[in-house]
Amino acid sequence: MKKSSIFGLVVIAIAISVIICTYTSSSTYGSFRDAKNNPGELHVIGHLDKAKVLYYDAEKDANYFSFFVKDNKNEECKVVFTGTKPQDFEKSEQIVLTGQMIGNEFHASNILMKCPSKYTQDKIEVSAPKAKTAGV
């Protein structure tokens, strides 16, 4: 075999392995029902249920935070996060949780929050002052 053929085969093998690694490391989006049926890691998009209690006691365990989320299919589930409570968590509009179901609880390894934009609240209208013309 020629050196160029061997080099081409090596490049193709590397490309195939990169594609396989990218595919296996990417997780999918779903609901809590999907998480119950899927043993792997899953992204769940939902909204914080503000009617239910948020539990975080830094004196007892600073790495335990639990709350309830309703997913996009309106299914509610208790979420346990092993980390500190994110700042302004109650103000979040939407939450993206990464984790898996353990029993009847969703154990999140990562939380992403979509908070209200500080640029759309309390809009202040700003206009440039009119320039005075000299001597007119």
JSON list of C-alpha atoms in Angstrom, two decimals, residues 3-66:
[
{"chain": "A", "resi": 3, "resn": "LYS", "atom": "CA", "xyz": [1.79, 5.94, 2.12]},
{"chain": "A", "resi": 4, "resn": "SER", "atom": "CA", "xyz": [-0.98, 8.24, 0.90]},
{"chain": "A", "resi": 5, "resn": "SER", "atom": "CA", "xyz": [-3.56, 5.40, 1.14]},
{"chain": "A", "resi": 6, "resn": "ILE", "atom": "CA", "xyz": [-2.50, 4.59, 4.70]},
{"chain": "A", "resi": 7, "resn": "PHE", "atom": "CA", "xyz": [-2.66, 8.27, 5.63]},
{"chain": "A", "resi": 8, "resn": "GLY", "atom": "CA", "xyz": [-6.16, 8.53, 4.12]},
{"chain": "A", "resi": 9, "resn": "LEU", "atom": "CA", "xyz": [-7.37, 5.51, 6.10]},
{"chain": "A", "resi": 10, "resn": "VAL", "atom": "CA", "xyz": [-5.97, 6.98, 9.34]},
{"chain": "A", "resi": 11, "resn": "VAL", "atom": "CA", "xyz": [-7.73, 10.32, 8.70]},
{"chain": "A", "resi": 12, "resn": "ILE", "atom": "CA", "xyz": [-11.05, 8.52, 8.03]},
{"chain": "A", "resi": 13, "resn": "ALA", "atom": "CA", "xyz": [-10.65, 6.44, 11.21]},
{"chain": "A", "resi": 14, "resn": "ILE", "atom": "CA", "xyz": [-9.99, 9.56, 13.28]},
{"chain": "A", "resi": 15, "resn": "ALA", "atom": "CA", "xyz": [-13.01, 11.33, 11.77]},
{"chain": "A", "resi": 16, "resn": "ILE", "atom": "CA", "xyz": [-15.28, 8.38, 12.54]},
{"chain": "A", "resi": 17, "resn": "SER", "atom": "CA", "xyz": [-14.04, 8.21, 16.15]},
{"chain": "A", "resi": 18, "resn": "VAL", "atom": "CA", "xyz": [-14.62, 11.96, 16.65]},
{"chain": "A", "resi": 19, "resn": "ILE", "atom": "CA", "xyz": [-18.18, 11.63, 15.33]},
{"chain": "A", "resi": 20, "resn": "ILE", "atom": "CA", "xyz": [-18.89, 8.67, 17.63]},
{"chain": "A", "resi": 21, "resn": "CYS", "atom": "CA", "xyz": [-17.47, 10.48, 20.68]},
{"chain": "A", "resi": 22, "resn": "THR", "atom": "CA", "xyz": [-19.52, 13.59, 19.94]},
{"chain": "A", "resi": 23, "resn": "TYR", "atom": "CA", "xyz": [-22.70, 11.56, 19.52]},
{"chain": "A", "resi": 24, "resn": "THR", "atom": "CA", "xyz": [-22.28, 9.57, 22.74]},
{"chain": "A", "resi": 25, "resn": "SER", "atom": "CA", "xyz": [-21.37, 12.58, 24.91]},
{"chain": "A", "resi": 26, "resn": "SER", "atom": "CA", "xyz": [-24.35, 14.67, 23.82]},
{"chain": "A", "resi": 27, "resn": "SER", "atom": "CA", "xyz": [-27.45, 14.31, 25.93]},
{"chain": "A", "resi": 28, "resn": "THR", "atom": "CA", "xyz": [-31.01, 14.84, 24.85]},
{"chain": "A", "resi": 29, "resn": "TYR", "atom": "CA", "xyz": [-33.92, 16.98, 26.00]},
{"chain": "A", "resi": 30, "resn": "GLY", "atom": "CA", "xyz": [-37.03, 15.41, 27.44]},
{"chain": "A", "resi": 31, "resn": "SER", "atom": "CA", "xyz": [-39.63, 15.45, 30.18]},
{"chain": "A", "resi": 32, "resn": "PHE", "atom": "CA", "xyz": [-39.69, 13.88, 33.63]},
{"chain": "A", "resi": 33, "resn": "ARG", "atom": "CA", "xyz": [-41.56, 10.92, 32.13]},
{"chain": "A", "resi": 34, "resn": "ASP", "atom": "CA", "xyz": [-38.72, 10.43, 29.65]},
{"chain": "A", "resi": 35, "resn": "ALA", "atom": "CA", "xyz": [-36.23, 10.62, 32.52]},
{"chain": "A", "resi": 36, "resn": "LYS", "atom": "CA", "xyz": [-38.08, 7.83, 34.35]},
{"chain": "A", "resi": 37, "resn": "ASN", "atom": "CA", "xyz": [-37.72, 5.59, 31.29]},
{"chain": "A", "resi": 38, "resn": "ASN", "atom": "CA", "xyz": [-34.16, 6.62, 30.43]},
{"chain": "A", "resi": 39, "resn": "PRO", "atom": "CA", "xyz": [-31.35, 5.51, 32.77]},
{"chain": "A", "resi": 40, "resn": "GLY", "atom": "CA", "xyz": [-28.89, 8.03, 31.32]},
{"chain": "A", "resi": 41, "resn": "GLU", "atom": "CA", "xyz": [-28.46, 11.76, 31.74]},
{"chain": "A", "resi": 42, "resn": "LEU", "atom": "CA", "xyz": [-31.17, 13.99, 30.33]},
{"chain": "A", "resi": 43, "resn": "HIS", "atom": "CA", "xyz": [-31.97, 17.71, 30.01]},
{"chain": "A", "resi": 44, "resn": "VAL", "atom": "CA", "xyz": [-35.40, 18.74, 31.33]},
{"chain": "A", "resi": 45, "resn": "ILE", "atom": "CA", "xyz": [-36.83, 22.20, 30.66]},
{"chain": "A", "resi": 46, "resn": "GLY", "atom": "CA", "xyz": [-39.42, 23.52, 33.08]},
{"chain": "A", "resi": 47, "resn": "HIS", "atom": "CA", "xyz": [-40.66, 26.21, 35.43]},
{"chain": "A", "resi": 48, "resn": "LEU", "atom": "CA", "xyz": [-40.22, 26.50, 39.17]},
{"chain": "A", "resi": 49, "resn": "ASP", "atom": "CA", "xyz": [-43.40, 25.67, 41.12]},
{"chain": "A", "resi": 50, "resn": "LYS", "atom": "CA", "xyz": [-43.48, 28.70, 43.42]},
{"chain": "A", "resi": 51, "resn": "ALA", "atom": "CA", "xyz": [-46.47, 27.32, 45.36]},
{"chain": "A", "resi": 52, "resn": "LYS", "atom": "CA", "xyz": [-44.28, 24.53, 46.79]},
{"chain": "A", "resi": 53, "resn": "VAL", "atom": "CA", "xyz": [-41.52, 24.89, 49.36]},
{"chain": "A", "resi": 54, "resn": "LEU", "atom": "CA", "xyz": [-37.87, 25.33, 48.43]},
{"chain": "A", "resi": 55, "resn": "TYR", "atom": "CA", "xyz": [-35.65, 23.51, 50.92]},
{"chain": "A", "resi": 56, "resn": "TYR", "atom": "CA", "xyz": [-32.14, 24.78, 51.54]},
{"chain": "A", "resi": 57, "resn": "ASP", "atom": "CA", "xyz": [-30.51, 24.83, 54.97]},
{"chain": "A", "resi": 58, "resn": "ALA", "atom": "CA", "xyz": [-26.87, 25.86, 54.76]},
{"chain": "A", "resi": 59, "resn": "GLU", "atom": "CA", "xyz": [-26.26, 25.10, 58.43]},
{"chain": "A", "resi": 60, "resn": "LYS", "atom": "CA", "xyz": [-27.38, 21.44, 58.15]},
{"chain": "A", "resi": 61, "resn": "ASP", "atom": "CA", "xyz": [-26.07, 20.65, 54.66]},
{"chain": "A", "resi": 62, "resn": "ALA", "atom": "CA", "xyz": [-24.83, 23.37, 52.33]},
{"chain": "A", "resi": 63, "resn": "ASN", "atom": "CA", "xyz": [-24.80, 20.91, 49.41]},
{"chain": "A", "resi": 64, "resn": "TYR", "atom": "CA", "xyz": [-28.47, 19.90, 49.48]},
{"chain": "A", "resi": 65, "resn": "PHE", "atom": "CA", "xyz": [-31.12, 21.96, 47.72]},
{"chain": "A", "resi": 66, "resn": "SER", "atom": "CA", "xyz": [-34.56, 20.62, 46.77]}
]
